[in-house]
mmCIF file of C-alpha atoms in Angstrom:
data_model
loop_
_atom_site.group_PDB
_atom_site.id
_atom_site.type_symbol
_atom_site.label_atom_id
_atom_site.label_comp_id
_atom_site.label_asym_id
_atom_site.label_seq_id
_atom_site.Cartn_x
_atom_site.Cartn_y
_atom_site.Cartn_z
ATOM 1 C CA TYR A 18 103.173 53.423 117.745
ATOM 2 C CA ASN A 19 102.912 50.484 120.101
ATOM 3 C CA GLN A 20 99.372 49.194 120.593
ATOM 4 C CA ASP A 21 99.848 48.153 124.232
ATOM 5 C CA HIS A 22 96.941 48.837 126.517
ATOM 6 C CA PHE A 23 97.134 51.747 128.923
ATOM 7 C CA PRO A 24 97.997 49.713 132.062
ATOM 8 C CA LEU A 25 100.927 47.995 130.335
ATOM 9 C CA ARG A 26 102.255 51.279 128.967
ATOM 10 C CA LEU A 27 101.888 52.872 132.387
ATOM 11 C CA HIS A 28 103.786 49.993 133.963
ATOM 12 C CA LYS A 29 106.581 50.359 131.396
ATOM 13 C CA LEU A 30 106.741 54.134 131.940
ATOM 14 C CA LEU A 31 106.941 53.808 135.717
ATOM 15 C CA SER A 32 109.465 50.986 135.614
ATOM 16 C CA HIS A 33 111.653 52.997 133.231
ATOM 17 C CA ALA A 34 111.408 56.111 135.413
ATOM 18 C CA SER A 35 112.022 54.173 138.629
ATOM 19 C CA GLU A 36 115.104 52.450 137.231
ATOM 20 C CA THR A 37 116.667 55.447 135.451
ATOM 21 C CA PRO A 38 118.728 57.868 137.537
ATOM 22 C CA GLY A 39 117.247 61.333 137.318
ATOM 23 C CA LEU A 40 113.872 60.173 136.041
ATOM 24 C CA ASP A 41 112.900 58.769 139.431
ATOM 25 C CA SER A 42 112.578 62.376 140.581
ATOM 26 C CA ILE A 43 109.789 62.812 138.007
ATOM 27 C CA ALA A 44 107.713 59.694 138.684
ATOM 28 C CA ALA A 45 108.348 56.370 140.363
ATOM 29 C CA TRP A 46 106.863 53.292 141.936
ATOM 30 C CA SER A 47 106.502 53.315 145.697
ATOM 31 C CA PRO A 48 109.010 51.181 147.630
ATOM 32 C CA CYS A 49 106.313 48.502 148.077
ATOM 33 C CA GLY A 50 105.276 48.713 144.403
ATOM 34 C CA GLY A 51 101.610 49.086 145.284
ATOM 35 C CA TYR A 52 101.226 52.611 143.979
ATOM 36 C CA PHE A 53 103.132 55.246 142.074
ATOM 37 C CA ARG A 54 103.744 58.911 142.525
ATOM 38 C CA ILE A 55 104.235 61.712 140.042
ATOM 39 C CA HIS A 56 106.744 63.998 141.712
ATOM 40 C CA ASN A 57 106.988 66.608 138.986
ATOM 41 C CA ARG A 58 103.848 67.037 136.880
ATOM 42 C CA GLU A 59 105.414 69.443 134.360
ATOM 43 C CA ARG A 60 108.440 67.248 133.637
ATOM 44 C CA PHE A 61 106.227 64.141 133.587
ATOM 45 C CA THR A 62 104.030 65.726 130.906
ATOM 46 C CA LYS A 63 106.954 66.983 128.806
ATOM 47 C CA GLU A 64 109.533 64.219 129.216
ATOM 48 C CA LEU A 65 107.873 60.909 130.045
ATOM 49 C CA LEU A 66 104.329 61.046 128.727
ATOM 50 C CA PRO A 67 105.351 61.581 125.066
ATOM 51 C CA GLN A 68 107.749 58.607 125.173
ATOM 52 C CA PHE A 69 105.116 56.105 126.287
ATOM 53 C CA PHE A 70 101.878 57.785 125.194
ATOM 54 C CA PRO A 71 102.756 59.603 121.945
ATOM 55 C CA PHE A 72 99.170 60.628 121.187
ATOM 56 C CA GLN A 73 98.361 61.717 124.710
ATOM 57 C CA ASN A 74 100.339 64.783 125.690
ATOM 58 C CA HIS A 75 98.018 66.407 128.189
ATOM 59 C CA TYR A 76 98.076 65.593 131.876
ATOM 60 C CA LYS A 77 94.276 65.809 132.132
ATOM 61 C CA SER A 78 93.892 63.174 129.409
ATOM 62 C CA PHE A 79 96.320 60.948 131.260
ATOM 63 C CA MET A 80 94.319 61.371 134.464
ATOM 64 C CA ARG A 81 91.091 60.488 132.622
ATOM 65 C CA GLN A 82 92.723 57.238 131.544
ATOM 66 C CA ILE A 83 93.701 56.588 135.149
ATOM 67 C CA SER A 84 90.049 56.987 136.111
ATOM 68 C CA LEU A 85 88.787 54.784 133.257
ATOM 69 C CA TYR A 86 90.903 51.928 134.584
ATOM 70 C CA LYS A 87 89.495 52.443 138.091
ATOM 71 C CA MET A 88 92.793 53.672 139.485
ATOM 72 C CA HIS A 89 92.419 56.229 142.228
ATOM 73 C CA ARG A 90 94.216 59.470 142.810
ATOM 74 C CA VAL A 91 95.443 60.153 146.314
ATOM 75 C CA LYS A 92 96.395 63.712 147.163
ATOM 76 C CA GLN A 93 98.926 63.730 149.952
ATOM 77 C CA LYS A 94 102.068 65.701 150.506
ATOM 78 C CA GLY A 95 105.051 64.022 152.068
ATOM 79 C CA PRO A 96 105.882 60.339 152.191
ATOM 80 C CA LEU A 97 103.274 57.656 151.677
ATOM 81 C CA ASN A 98 103.873 54.376 153.452
#
């Protein structure tokens, strides 16, 4: 178990997903790199979350961590610019 802080683990997860064919359809950085998007919540929770957050396997727990680090959730369908 790697003791990296949440933001570093999140960065590693998103970079891995963005750079790996097939995983970028689950979650990825935006083209500008200023935000990220989870495209497939179910696959994110089952496939990516356990790799980078082995003791956090619930989406709600992940979202609580997002909030603790003052990151904001934006609900929008379609492309974000």
